[in-house]
Amino acid sequence: MTDLHLSLDRSAGRLAAQIAAGFRAAVRSGRLTAGTRLPSSRDLARDLDVSRGVVVTAYEQLTAEGFLIARRGDGTRIAPLARPDEEAAPPRPGAPQRPGAAHGPGAPARPDGPAPVYDLTPGRPDLSAFPRERWIATARTALRTLPHDALGYPDPGGVAVLRAGLAAYLGRVRAAHADPGQVVIMNGVAHGLSALLALLRGAGHGALAVEDPTSVRQLPMMESAGLRLVRVAVDGEGLDVAALARSGARAVLVTPAHQYPTGVVLSAARRAALIAWARRVDGLVLEDDYDAEFRYDRDPVGCLQGVDPERVVLLGSVSKSLAPALRLGWAVAPPAVAARLCEHRAGTDLGAPVLEQYALAEFIAAGGYDRHLRTMRRRYRARRDALAAALELHLPDARVHGVSAGIHLYVELPAGCDETAVVARAARAGVAVAGARSMWSPERARSAPPALVLGYAGLGETRLVKAAELLGQAVTHGADG
Ligand SMILES: Cc1ncc(COP(=O)(O)O)c(C=O)c1O
C-alpha cells in the first residue's frame, strides 16, 4: 500500500479536514502523482486509527474538488489534473447592474416611492448583523498598536499582516494555495476584476468569456474593459467547458462554488475540464468566490485556485461575509500576475486604506471573523429553510435552485408566467425581488424560463414566510387574470 505519511494532530479535531489537507499538500509537492491508487477508506482508517467515516468524508471532499477520481471497480486515484506540472506543456507565468445598483446585482430599479416592506433583492448580507462592537474594538487595537510609519503611503499590494493573515485563512478555509506575496488587497471582487481585465488587455487578450447568466452588476464594467465578451452557457453542472473551448477566449470569469445567479456548483468533471482547458490554451481562470463562506448541507468545496495556482486567480471579499461598505477584498494570483496587480495599484490609486486593512487583519487573527461567520451560517441556514419551505407551500409549481449555499435562491417560475409582471405585482404588494431576465444574454433571455432571484439574508424567518405568501399571490393572481 502507498505510504502516505499523513500525520494527524488529534488535539486539533476536524480529522477529515486534516486528512484532506495532507493529501492536497502531498499532491502539490509531487509526493503523490496522478494515477496513484489510494488505499481503501477502510484500510486508511485502520492505518490512521480513525473511523472509516472520517476517511470517507475526506475522500468525498477531495473528489468534489477534483483532486481524486473514484471509479467503481478501480478504487480511488489521484486525478490526472491534480498536479499543475504534469501537463505536457510546462506552465508559463500566467497572462495575466444595471438597474438597482444601490441594492444587489440584478436588483430591479426601484421607482421613487415607499421602500418595500419585504426586501428580497439579492446581493447583500444581513447588514444589521455587522459586528459593530467587535469591529470598533479591533479597529481600536489596530490603531493603538500601529507604528507611526504605517500611516504613510502603504504597500500598494496591501499591508503585510493582512496579506499573511488572508493567505493562512484562505488556505485553511478555501483550500487555496496562497503565499502572502500572491495575495493582493483590492477594494472588493469588482475592483480585482477590473484590474485583471486591464492586465489581460495589456497582455494581448482580445476576449473574456463570461457565464450566461451572470451578475448584471459586473456587466457594465466588463463591457467597458475593451475586451470582447463571450457569453458561455451554464447547465446543471455549471459552465459548459466544451462551449468555452469553442469560444476562442483564453480568459474566463466563473463562479464555481455557487454560480451566480443559478446557484449551480461546478461539478468535479467540469472543474477538471476547466483546468485542462486553461493549460491547453495558456489561459487564465478568474474565480469569483463571492459567497463561498456560506455552505449549509456539506463541507465547502475547496476553491479551483488550490487545484492549479498557476492558472487561476481567486477573487474574494468581505462584502457578503461582513459588509459591502468596507470595500475590502483580495486577489490570490500566480506570482507574475500578483506582481503586475501590485504595479497596477501603484500606478492607479496607490493602494487600499490602511486602517481598515489592519482592522481586518486583527479581526481574523483574533478569531472574530471565524466566530462571526459561524453565527451567520446558522442564521442564514434557518432563513433559507424557512423561505424554501414557504415557497414550496405558496409556489408549489416553482422550481427552486441553489439552496445548498450562498444567500440567495434562484426560483424558476411556472412556464408561461410573465416575469416582469410578477416583479411589478410583487413590488405593489411590498415585496422587492429581482427578475432574472436581465442576467441572461439577449439571445438566451428569449428562451430562459421566467425566474426570480431572492436574497434572503436580511429578513427573519417570519417575514420571509409572509413575503413568500405575497409572492405566491403575485404569481397566481397573474395566472388568474
Ligand atoms: C457574483 C458577484 N460577484 C462579485 C460581486 C462584487 O462583489 P464586491 O463587493 O466584492 O466587489 C457581486 C456583487 O454583488 C456579485 O454578485
Short mmCIF file of C-alpha atoms and ligand atoms in Angstrom, two decimals:
data_model
loop_
_atom_site.label_atom_id
_atom_site.label_comp_id
_atom_site.label_asym_id
_atom_site.label_seq_id
_atom_site.Cartn_x
_atom_site.Cartn_y
_atom_site.Cartn_z
CA MET A 1 0.00 0.00 0.00
CA THR A 2 1.21 3.54 -0.75
CA ASP A 3 2.89 5.07 2.27
CA LEU A 4 1.07 8.35 2.61
CA HIS A 5 2.93 9.92 5.54
CA LEU A 6 -0.20 11.62 6.78
CA SER A 7 0.20 12.92 10.30
CA LEU A 8 -2.77 13.96 12.37
CA ASP A 9 -2.97 16.29 15.31
CA ARG A 10 -5.76 14.67 17.29
CA SER A 11 -6.00 17.50 19.78
CA ALA A 12 -6.87 19.91 16.94
CA GLY A 13 -10.02 17.99 15.86
CA ARG A 14 -11.51 18.15 12.31
CA LEU A 15 -9.71 14.96 11.36
CA ALA A 16 -11.34 14.68 7.92
CA ALA A 17 -10.17 18.21 7.08
CA GLN A 18 -6.66 17.35 8.28
CA ILE A 19 -6.56 14.25 6.10
CA ALA A 20 -7.80 16.22 3.09
CA ALA A 21 -5.19 18.92 3.71
CA GLY A 22 -2.47 16.27 3.95
CA PHE A 23 -3.47 14.83 0.58
CA ARG A 24 -3.57 18.24 -1.09
CA ALA A 25 -0.10 19.06 0.22
CA ALA A 26 1.23 15.68 -0.96
CA VAL A 27 -0.21 16.22 -4.42
CA ARG A 28 1.11 19.75 -4.72
CA SER A 29 4.58 18.79 -3.60
CA GLY A 30 4.59 15.96 -6.13
CA ARG A 31 4.84 13.27 -3.47
CA LEU A 32 1.59 11.78 -4.79
CA THR A 33 1.35 11.71 -8.56
CA ALA A 34 -1.54 11.38 -10.99
CA GLY A 35 -2.97 7.89 -11.22
CA THR A 36 -1.65 6.77 -7.82
CA ARG A 37 -4.16 4.42 -6.31
CA LEU A 38 -5.12 5.28 -2.75
CA PRO A 39 -5.83 2.78 -0.01
CA SER A 40 -9.44 1.91 0.58
CA SER A 41 -11.19 4.04 3.16
CA ARG A 42 -11.28 1.00 5.45
CA ASP A 43 -7.51 0.40 5.20
CA LEU A 44 -6.59 4.03 5.62
CA ALA A 45 -8.95 4.39 8.58
CA ARG A 46 -7.27 1.40 10.22
CA ASP A 47 -3.84 2.82 9.45
CA LEU A 48 -4.63 6.22 10.89
CA ASP A 49 -6.71 4.83 13.72
CA VAL A 50 -9.75 6.91 12.84
CA SER A 51 -13.29 5.88 12.00
CA ARG A 52 -13.97 4.94 8.40
CA GLY A 53 -16.50 7.77 8.09
CA VAL A 54 -13.71 10.31 8.64
CA VAL A 55 -11.74 8.95 5.67
CA VAL A 56 -14.86 8.69 3.51
CA THR A 57 -15.62 12.35 4.24
CA ALA A 58 -12.08 13.38 3.30
CA TYR A 59 -12.18 11.34 0.07
CA GLU A 60 -15.58 12.77 -0.88
CA GLN A 61 -14.34 16.29 -0.31
CA LEU A 62 -11.21 15.77 -2.42
CA THR A 63 -13.23 14.10 -5.15
CA ALA A 64 -15.59 17.07 -5.29
CA GLU A 65 -12.58 19.38 -5.58
CA GLY A 66 -11.15 17.38 -8.48
CA PHE A 67 -8.10 16.06 -6.62
CA LEU A 68 -9.32 12.46 -6.64
CA ILE A 69 -11.25 10.25 -9.00
CA ALA A 70 -13.36 7.43 -7.64
CA ARG A 71 -14.43 4.69 -10.06
CA ARG A 72 -16.39 1.58 -9.26
CA GLY A 73 -14.05 -1.39 -9.51
CA ASP A 74 -10.94 0.79 -9.75
CA GLY A 75 -10.88 2.36 -6.31
CA THR A 76 -9.81 5.93 -5.69
CA ARG A 77 -6.89 7.51 -7.54
CA ILE A 78 -5.14 10.85 -7.72
CA ALA A 79 -6.78 12.74 -10.59
CA PRO A 80 -4.68 13.29 -13.69
CA LEU A 81 -5.11 17.03 -13.40
CA ALA A 82 -4.38 17.34 -9.76
CA ARG A 83 -0.76 18.40 -10.19
CA PRO A 84 -0.02 21.54 -12.17
CA ASP A 85 3.36 20.50 -13.53
CA GLU A 86 2.19 17.26 -15.08
CA GLU A 87 0.89 18.76 -18.29
CA ALA A 88 2.92 18.23 -21.41
CA ALA A 89 3.34 21.96 -21.91
CA PRO A 90 5.12 23.49 -18.94
CA PRO A 91 3.02 26.23 -17.41
CA ARG A 92 4.32 29.63 -18.32
CA PRO A 93 3.77 32.52 -15.96
CA GLY A 94 0.10 33.39 -16.29
CA ALA A 95 -1.01 36.24 -18.50
CA PRO A 96 -2.13 37.92 -16.92
CA GLN A 97 -26.47 46.08 -12.77
CA ARG A 98 -27.51 47.77 -14.35
CA PRO A 99 -30.76 48.70 -12.51
CA GLY A 100 -30.84 48.70 -8.77
CA ALA A 101 -27.17 49.49 -8.28
CA ALA A 102 -27.95 50.64 -4.80
CA HIS A 103 -29.24 47.21 -3.88
CA GLY A 104 -28.00 43.94 -5.25
CA PRO A 105 -26.82 42.50 -8.50
CA GLY A 106 -29.82 42.26 -10.72
CA ALA A 107 -31.92 44.23 -8.31
CA PRO A 108 -34.74 46.00 -10.07
CA ALA A 109 -34.63 49.74 -10.42
CA ARG A 110 -36.73 50.98 -7.59
CA PRO A 111 -39.11 53.70 -8.67
CA ASP A 112 -39.30 56.56 -6.26
CA GLY A 113 -41.87 55.56 -3.73
CA PRO A 114 -42.19 53.82 -0.42
CA ALA A 115 -39.42 51.40 0.50
CA PRO A 116 -40.52 47.78 0.21
CA VAL A 117 -41.80 46.12 3.33
CA TYR A 118 -40.02 42.91 2.36
CA ASP A 119 -36.74 43.46 0.54
CA LEU A 120 -35.59 40.25 -1.12
CA THR A 121 -33.29 41.86 -3.66
CA PRO A 122 -30.12 39.78 -3.76
CA GLY A 123 -26.50 40.74 -3.11
CA ARG A 124 -26.40 41.89 0.49
CA PRO A 125 -25.71 40.11 3.76
CA ASP A 126 -27.72 40.90 6.89
CA LEU A 127 -26.39 44.40 7.44
CA SER A 128 -27.98 44.61 10.88
CA ALA A 129 -25.66 41.80 11.96
CA PHE A 130 -22.44 43.71 11.28
CA PRO A 131 -20.35 43.11 14.42
CA ARG A 132 -20.07 46.80 15.25
CA GLU A 133 -18.78 46.48 18.80
CA ARG A 134 -16.17 43.90 17.93
CA TRP A 135 -15.11 45.86 14.88
CA ILE A 136 -14.69 49.00 16.98
CA ALA A 137 -12.61 47.03 19.50
CA THR A 138 -10.41 45.53 16.80
CA ALA A 139 -10.00 48.83 14.98
CA ARG A 140 -9.03 50.46 18.29
CA THR A 141 -6.45 47.76 18.99
CA ALA A 142 -5.08 48.07 15.46
CA LEU A 143 -4.79 51.85 15.68
CA ARG A 144 -3.24 51.77 19.12
CA THR A 145 -0.53 49.33 18.12
CA LEU A 146 0.24 50.73 14.68
CA PRO A 147 3.72 52.23 14.31
CA HIS A 148 3.72 55.84 13.02
CA ASP A 149 5.43 54.69 9.83
CA ALA A 150 2.41 52.58 8.95
CA LEU A 151 0.44 55.78 8.38
CA GLY A 152 2.48 56.71 5.32
CA TYR A 153 1.65 55.56 1.80
CA PRO A 154 1.04 51.83 2.06
CA ASP A 155 2.45 48.91 0.13
CA PRO A 156 0.14 49.05 -2.93
CA GLY A 157 -0.36 45.29 -2.68
CA GLY A 158 -1.71 45.59 0.85
CA VAL A 159 -0.30 45.62 4.37
CA ALA A 160 1.87 42.60 5.09
CA VAL A 161 -0.04 41.46 8.15
CA LEU A 162 -3.34 41.26 6.25
CA ARG A 163 -1.79 39.51 3.26
CA ALA A 164 -0.28 36.91 5.58
CA GLY A 165 -3.49 36.56 7.59
CA LEU A 166 -5.58 36.09 4.45
CA ALA A 167 -3.10 33.61 2.96
CA ALA A 168 -3.43 31.46 6.06
CA TYR A 169 -7.19 31.91 6.29
CA LEU A 170 -7.85 31.09 2.63
CA GLY A 171 -5.56 28.09 2.82
CA ARG A 172 -7.43 26.79 5.84
CA VAL A 173 -10.98 27.57 4.80
CA ARG A 174 -10.94 27.53 0.98
CA ALA A 175 -8.02 25.12 0.43
CA ALA A 176 -6.34 27.93 -1.51
CA HIS A 177 -2.67 27.66 -2.31
CA ALA A 178 -1.57 31.08 -1.17
CA ASP A 179 1.75 32.56 -0.30
CA PRO A 180 1.34 36.04 1.26
CA GLY A 181 3.20 37.52 -1.73
CA GLN A 182 0.49 36.19 -4.04
CA VAL A 183 -2.28 37.92 -2.08
CA VAL A 184 -3.06 41.42 -3.33
CA ILE A 185 -5.56 43.53 -1.41
CA MET A 186 -8.26 45.03 -3.62
CA ASN A 187 -11.40 47.06 -2.96
CA GLY A 188 -13.64 44.04 -3.46
CA VAL A 189 -14.11 41.45 -6.18
CA ALA A 190 -15.30 44.09 -8.63
CA HIS A 191 -12.08 46.08 -8.25
CA GLY A 192 -9.95 42.95 -8.56
CA LEU A 193 -11.82 42.01 -11.69
CA SER A 194 -11.49 45.41 -13.35
CA ALA A 195 -7.75 45.49 -12.59
CA LEU A 196 -7.31 42.00 -14.02
CA LEU A 197 -9.22 42.91 -17.16
CA ALA A 198 -6.86 45.84 -17.70
CA LEU A 199 -3.90 43.47 -17.31
CA LEU A 200 -5.42 40.93 -19.68
CA ARG A 201 -5.96 43.57 -22.29
CA GLY A 202 -2.39 44.80 -21.86
CA ALA A 203 -1.17 41.23 -22.29
CA GLY A 204 -2.91 40.93 -25.65
CA HIS A 205 -6.14 39.17 -24.72
CA GLY A 206 -8.96 40.17 -27.04
CA ALA A 207 -11.86 38.33 -25.39
CA LEU A 208 -13.23 37.41 -22.00
CA ALA A 209 -15.63 34.51 -21.54
CA VAL A 210 -18.39 35.05 -19.00
CA GLU A 211 -21.07 32.74 -17.69
CA ASP A 212 -24.57 33.10 -19.09
CA PRO A 213 -26.42 34.11 -16.90
CA THR A 214 -24.19 36.34 -14.79
CA SER A 215 -24.29 39.19 -12.29
CA VAL A 216 -25.57 42.30 -14.03
CA ARG A 217 -23.73 44.47 -11.56
CA GLN A 218 -20.41 43.46 -13.11
CA LEU A 219 -21.51 43.54 -16.74
CA PRO A 220 -21.09 47.28 -17.43
CA MET A 221 -17.57 47.14 -16.03
CA MET A 222 -16.72 44.16 -18.20
CA GLU A 223 -18.29 45.74 -21.24
CA SER A 224 -16.14 48.83 -20.84
CA ALA A 225 -12.87 46.92 -20.39
CA GLY A 226 -12.10 46.84 -24.09
CA LEU A 227 -12.43 43.06 -24.34
CA ARG A 228 -14.98 41.22 -26.45
CA LEU A 229 -17.39 39.49 -24.05
CA VAL A 230 -18.34 35.95 -24.98
CA ARG A 231 -21.26 34.55 -23.03
CA VAL A 232 -20.93 30.82 -22.31
CA ALA A 233 -23.89 28.67 -21.29
CA VAL A 234 -24.33 27.27 -17.78
CA ASP A 235 -26.16 23.97 -17.32
CA GLY A 236 -26.84 21.64 -14.40
CA GLU A 237 -23.10 21.03 -13.96
CA GLY A 238 -22.05 24.66 -14.20
CA LEU A 239 -20.11 26.35 -17.01
CA ASP A 240 -20.18 24.42 -20.29
CA VAL A 241 -16.42 23.98 -20.74
CA ALA A 242 -16.76 22.47 -24.23
CA ALA A 243 -18.57 25.63 -25.33
CA LEU A 244 -15.88 27.71 -23.64
CA ALA A 245 -13.23 25.86 -25.63
CA ARG A 246 -15.06 26.74 -28.85
CA SER A 247 -15.33 30.41 -27.87
CA GLY A 248 -11.75 31.33 -28.73
CA ALA A 249 -11.31 33.23 -25.45
CA ARG A 250 -8.29 32.46 -23.26
CA ALA A 251 -9.65 34.03 -20.10
CA VAL A 252 -12.88 33.26 -18.30
CA LEU A 253 -14.74 34.63 -15.31
CA VAL A 254 -16.53 31.89 -13.36
CA THR A 255 -18.35 31.39 -10.06
CA PRO A 256 -17.54 27.70 -9.42
CA ALA A 257 -18.58 27.44 -5.76
CA HIS A 258 -22.10 28.78 -6.36
CA GLN A 259 -22.87 30.02 -9.84
CA TYR A 260 -24.34 33.48 -9.84
CA PRO A 261 -27.31 33.59 -10.13
CA THR A 262 -28.42 29.97 -10.74
CA GLY A 263 -26.66 28.53 -7.67
CA VAL A 264 -25.22 25.53 -9.55
CA VAL A 265 -21.99 24.11 -8.10
CA LEU A 266 -19.39 23.37 -10.81
CA SER A 267 -19.13 19.57 -10.99
CA ALA A 268 -15.87 17.73 -10.35
CA ALA A 269 -15.64 16.71 -14.02
CA ARG A 270 -16.14 20.31 -15.18
CA ARG A 271 -13.59 21.59 -12.66
CA ALA A 272 -11.03 19.21 -14.11
CA ALA A 273 -12.04 20.11 -17.67
CA LEU A 274 -11.77 23.83 -16.93
CA ILE A 275 -8.24 23.48 -15.56
CA ALA A 276 -7.27 21.32 -18.54
CA TRP A 277 -8.66 23.99 -20.88
CA ALA A 278 -6.68 26.74 -19.15
CA ARG A 279 -3.45 24.78 -19.50
CA ARG A 280 -4.15 23.87 -23.10
CA VAL A 281 -4.78 27.44 -24.25
CA ASP A 282 -2.25 29.06 -21.90
CA GLY A 283 -5.22 30.80 -20.35
CA LEU A 284 -6.35 32.27 -17.07
CA VAL A 285 -9.40 31.43 -14.95
CA LEU A 286 -10.79 34.27 -12.83
CA GLU A 287 -12.56 32.55 -9.94
CA ASP A 288 -15.19 34.76 -8.32
CA ASP A 289 -15.59 33.26 -4.85
CA TYR A 290 -18.18 35.84 -3.83
CA ASP A 291 -20.26 33.87 -1.29
CA ALA A 292 -18.17 30.78 -0.61
CA GLU A 293 -18.28 31.19 3.17
CA PHE A 294 -21.88 30.05 3.24
CA ARG A 295 -22.39 26.33 2.76
CA TYR A 296 -25.19 24.60 4.57
CA ASP A 297 -25.57 20.97 3.63
CA ARG A 298 -21.98 19.83 3.18
CA ASP A 299 -18.40 20.99 3.63
CA PRO A 300 -17.37 23.73 1.24
CA VAL A 301 -15.74 22.51 -1.94
CA GLY A 302 -12.22 23.94 -2.00
CA CYS A 303 -11.51 26.69 -4.48
CA LEU A 304 -10.24 25.98 -8.00
CA GLN A 305 -7.17 28.09 -7.31
CA GLY A 306 -5.99 25.38 -4.92
CA VAL A 307 -6.04 22.89 -7.78
CA ASP A 308 -3.89 24.98 -10.11
CA PRO A 309 -2.45 28.15 -8.58
CA GLU A 310 -0.61 28.94 -11.85
CA ARG A 311 -3.79 29.11 -13.90
CA VAL A 312 -6.40 30.50 -11.53
CA VAL A 313 -6.81 33.86 -9.83
CA LEU A 314 -9.03 33.65 -6.76
CA LEU A 315 -11.14 36.75 -6.13
CA GLY A 316 -12.94 37.25 -2.85
CA SER A 317 -14.09 39.97 -0.47
CA VAL A 318 -15.82 40.67 2.82
CA SER A 319 -18.87 42.06 1.01
CA LYS A 320 -21.06 39.04 1.80
CA SER A 321 -19.31 37.95 4.99
CA LEU A 322 -19.23 41.36 6.74
CA ALA A 323 -20.49 44.29 4.67
CA PRO A 324 -20.03 45.58 1.11
CA ALA A 325 -19.42 49.07 2.52
CA LEU A 326 -15.97 48.07 3.76
CA ARG A 327 -14.84 47.68 0.12
CA LEU A 328 -12.17 45.17 1.12
CA GLY A 329 -11.28 42.19 -0.96
CA TRP A 330 -8.37 40.23 -2.35
CA ALA A 331 -6.92 38.56 -5.39
CA VAL A 332 -4.76 35.47 -4.97
CA ALA A 333 -2.81 35.25 -8.20
CA PRO A 334 0.16 33.47 -9.77
CA PRO A 335 3.30 35.37 -8.67
CA ALA A 336 3.79 37.14 -12.01
CA VAL A 337 0.16 38.27 -12.12
CA ALA A 338 0.26 39.31 -8.45
CA ALA A 339 3.31 41.46 -9.17
CA ARG A 340 1.52 43.13 -12.07
CA LEU A 341 -1.57 43.72 -9.93
CA CYS A 342 0.63 45.47 -7.35
CA GLU A 343 2.15 47.62 -10.10
CA HIS A 344 -1.37 48.35 -11.35
CA ARG A 345 -2.39 49.59 -7.90
CA ALA A 346 0.79 51.62 -7.58
CA GLY A 347 0.07 53.18 -10.95
CA THR A 348 -3.61 53.87 -10.47
CA ASP A 349 -4.61 54.51 -6.86
CA LEU A 350 -1.57 53.98 -4.58
CA GLY A 351 -3.23 51.22 -2.56
CA ALA A 352 -6.06 50.49 -0.16
CA PRO A 353 -6.93 52.36 3.06
CA VAL A 354 -4.58 51.15 5.77
CA LEU A 355 -6.65 51.33 8.95
CA GLU A 356 -9.35 49.02 7.59
CA GLN A 357 -6.70 46.57 6.45
CA TYR A 358 -5.14 46.43 9.91
CA ALA A 359 -8.57 46.11 11.49
CA LEU A 360 -9.49 43.17 9.27
CA ALA A 361 -6.12 41.53 9.91
CA GLU A 362 -6.67 41.87 13.65
CA PHE A 363 -10.27 40.65 13.36
CA ILE A 364 -9.14 37.50 11.54
CA ALA A 365 -6.17 36.88 13.86
CA ALA A 366 -8.27 37.26 16.99
CA GLY A 367 -10.83 34.73 15.74
CA GLY A 368 -13.61 37.30 15.36
CA TYR A 369 -14.07 36.60 11.64
CA ASP A 370 -14.50 32.85 12.17
CA ARG A 371 -16.92 33.44 15.04
CA HIS A 372 -18.97 35.90 13.01
CA LEU A 373 -19.17 33.50 10.08
CA ARG A 374 -20.26 30.63 12.32
CA THR A 375 -23.08 32.77 13.70
CA MET A 376 -24.15 33.98 10.27
CA ARG A 377 -24.08 30.49 8.79
CA ARG A 378 -26.55 29.32 11.44
CA ARG A 379 -28.74 32.34 10.93
CA TYR A 380 -28.79 32.14 7.14
CA ARG A 381 -29.42 28.44 7.19
CA ALA A 382 -32.56 28.95 9.28
CA ARG A 383 -33.68 31.71 6.89
CA ARG A 384 -33.02 29.59 3.84
CA ASP A 385 -35.00 26.71 5.36
CA ALA A 386 -37.93 29.00 6.17
CA LEU A 387 -38.02 30.58 2.72
CA ALA A 388 -37.61 27.29 0.84
CA ALA A 389 -40.43 25.67 2.85
CA ALA A 390 -42.71 28.69 2.38
CA LEU A 391 -42.05 28.73 -1.37
CA GLU A 392 -42.95 25.07 -1.57
CA LEU A 393 -46.24 25.90 0.12
CA HIS A 394 -47.13 29.10 -1.72
CA LEU A 395 -45.47 28.49 -5.08
CA PRO A 396 -45.66 24.71 -5.44
CA ASP A 397 -45.15 24.82 -9.20
CA ALA A 398 -41.92 26.80 -9.00
CA ARG A 399 -38.52 25.10 -9.11
CA VAL A 400 -36.08 26.36 -6.53
CA HIS A 401 -32.34 26.12 -7.28
CA GLY A 402 -29.12 26.87 -5.44
CA VAL A 403 -30.38 26.11 -1.95
CA SER A 404 -27.23 24.44 -0.64
CA ALA A 405 -25.14 27.57 -0.42
CA GLY A 406 -24.95 31.34 -0.52
CA ILE A 407 -27.54 33.90 0.50
CA HIS A 408 -29.96 33.80 -2.42
CA LEU A 409 -32.27 31.35 -4.19
CA TYR A 410 -32.96 31.06 -7.90
CA VAL A 411 -36.67 30.43 -8.36
CA GLU A 412 -37.85 29.26 -11.77
CA LEU A 413 -41.47 30.30 -12.18
CA PRO A 414 -44.06 28.09 -13.86
CA ALA A 415 -43.80 28.24 -17.64
CA GLY A 416 -45.90 30.98 -19.16
CA CYS A 417 -45.51 33.36 -16.21
CA ASP A 418 -44.73 36.94 -17.17
CA GLU A 419 -41.59 37.61 -15.10
CA THR A 420 -41.74 41.39 -15.45
CA ALA A 421 -45.40 41.47 -14.43
CA VAL A 422 -44.72 39.24 -11.40
CA VAL A 423 -41.88 41.52 -10.26
CA ALA A 424 -44.16 44.56 -10.65
CA ARG A 425 -47.12 42.92 -8.83
CA ALA A 426 -44.81 41.79 -6.02
CA ALA A 427 -43.45 45.33 -5.70
CA ARG A 428 -47.00 46.69 -5.38
CA ALA A 429 -47.58 44.18 -2.58
CA GLY A 430 -44.45 45.47 -0.82
CA VAL A 431 -42.08 42.67 -1.86
CA ALA A 432 -38.95 43.71 -3.77
CA VAL A 433 -37.44 40.93 -5.86
CA ALA A 434 -35.11 40.75 -8.87
CA GLY A 435 -36.19 39.18 -12.14
CA ALA A 436 -33.54 37.01 -13.75
CA ARG A 437 -34.07 38.07 -17.35
CA SER A 438 -31.51 40.89 -17.34
CA MET A 439 -28.85 38.47 -16.11
CA TRP A 440 -29.01 36.47 -19.35
CA SER A 441 -27.55 37.45 -22.69
CA PRO A 442 -30.23 38.89 -25.01
CA GLU A 443 -30.10 35.68 -27.10
CA ARG A 444 -30.66 33.31 -24.19
CA ALA A 445 -33.06 35.64 -22.37
CA ARG A 446 -35.64 34.86 -25.04
CA SER A 447 -35.78 31.17 -24.16
CA ALA A 448 -34.74 31.25 -20.49
CA PRO A 449 -37.61 30.27 -18.18
CA PRO A 450 -39.07 33.15 -16.17
CA ALA A 451 -37.28 33.29 -12.84
CA LEU A 452 -36.71 35.36 -9.72
CA VAL A 453 -33.55 35.79 -7.68
CA LEU A 454 -34.40 36.07 -4.00
CA GLY A 455 -31.90 37.32 -1.43
CA TYR A 456 -32.93 36.07 1.97
CA ALA A 457 -30.08 37.23 4.22
CA GLY A 458 -31.73 40.38 5.53
CA LEU A 459 -35.13 39.11 6.68
CA GLY A 460 -36.08 36.98 9.67
CA GLU A 461 -37.99 33.73 9.20
CA THR A 462 -41.47 35.10 9.94
CA ARG A 463 -41.07 37.91 7.43
CA LEU A 464 -39.67 35.56 4.82
CA VAL A 465 -42.72 33.32 5.17
CA LYS A 466 -45.04 36.30 4.73
CA ALA A 467 -43.04 37.53 1.74
CA ALA A 468 -43.32 34.09 0.11
CA GLU A 469 -47.07 34.14 0.63
CA LEU A 470 -47.35 37.55 -1.05
CA LEU A 471 -45.09 36.38 -3.83
CA GLY A 472 -47.29 33.33 -4.34
CA GLN A 473 -50.27 35.66 -4.73
CA ALA A 474 -48.35 37.86 -7.17
CA VAL A 475 -47.75 34.80 -9.34
CA THR A 476 -51.15 33.12 -9.09
CA HIS A 477 -53.23 36.27 -9.43
CA GLY A 478 -51.44 36.98 -12.65
CA ALA A 479 -52.32 33.49 -13.85
CA ASP A 480 -55.99 34.06 -12.91
CA GLY A 481 -56.26 37.39 -14.56
C1 LIG B 1 -21.45 37.34 -8.30
C2 LIG B 1 -20.84 38.60 -7.73
N1 LIG B 1 -19.52 38.74 -7.80
C3 LIG B 1 -18.94 39.88 -7.34
C4 LIG B 1 -19.67 40.91 -6.81
C5 LIG B 1 -18.98 42.15 -6.35
O1 LIG B 1 -18.53 41.98 -5.06
P1 LIG B 1 -17.60 43.02 -4.30
O2 LIG B 1 -18.47 43.79 -3.38
O3 LIG B 1 -16.63 42.14 -3.58
O4 LIG B 1 -16.93 43.89 -5.29
C6 LIG B 1 -21.03 40.77 -6.71
C7 LIG B 1 -21.80 41.87 -6.12
O5 LIG B 1 -22.87 41.77 -5.67
C8 LIG B 1 -21.63 39.56 -7.18
O6 LIG B 1 -22.93 39.38 -7.10
#
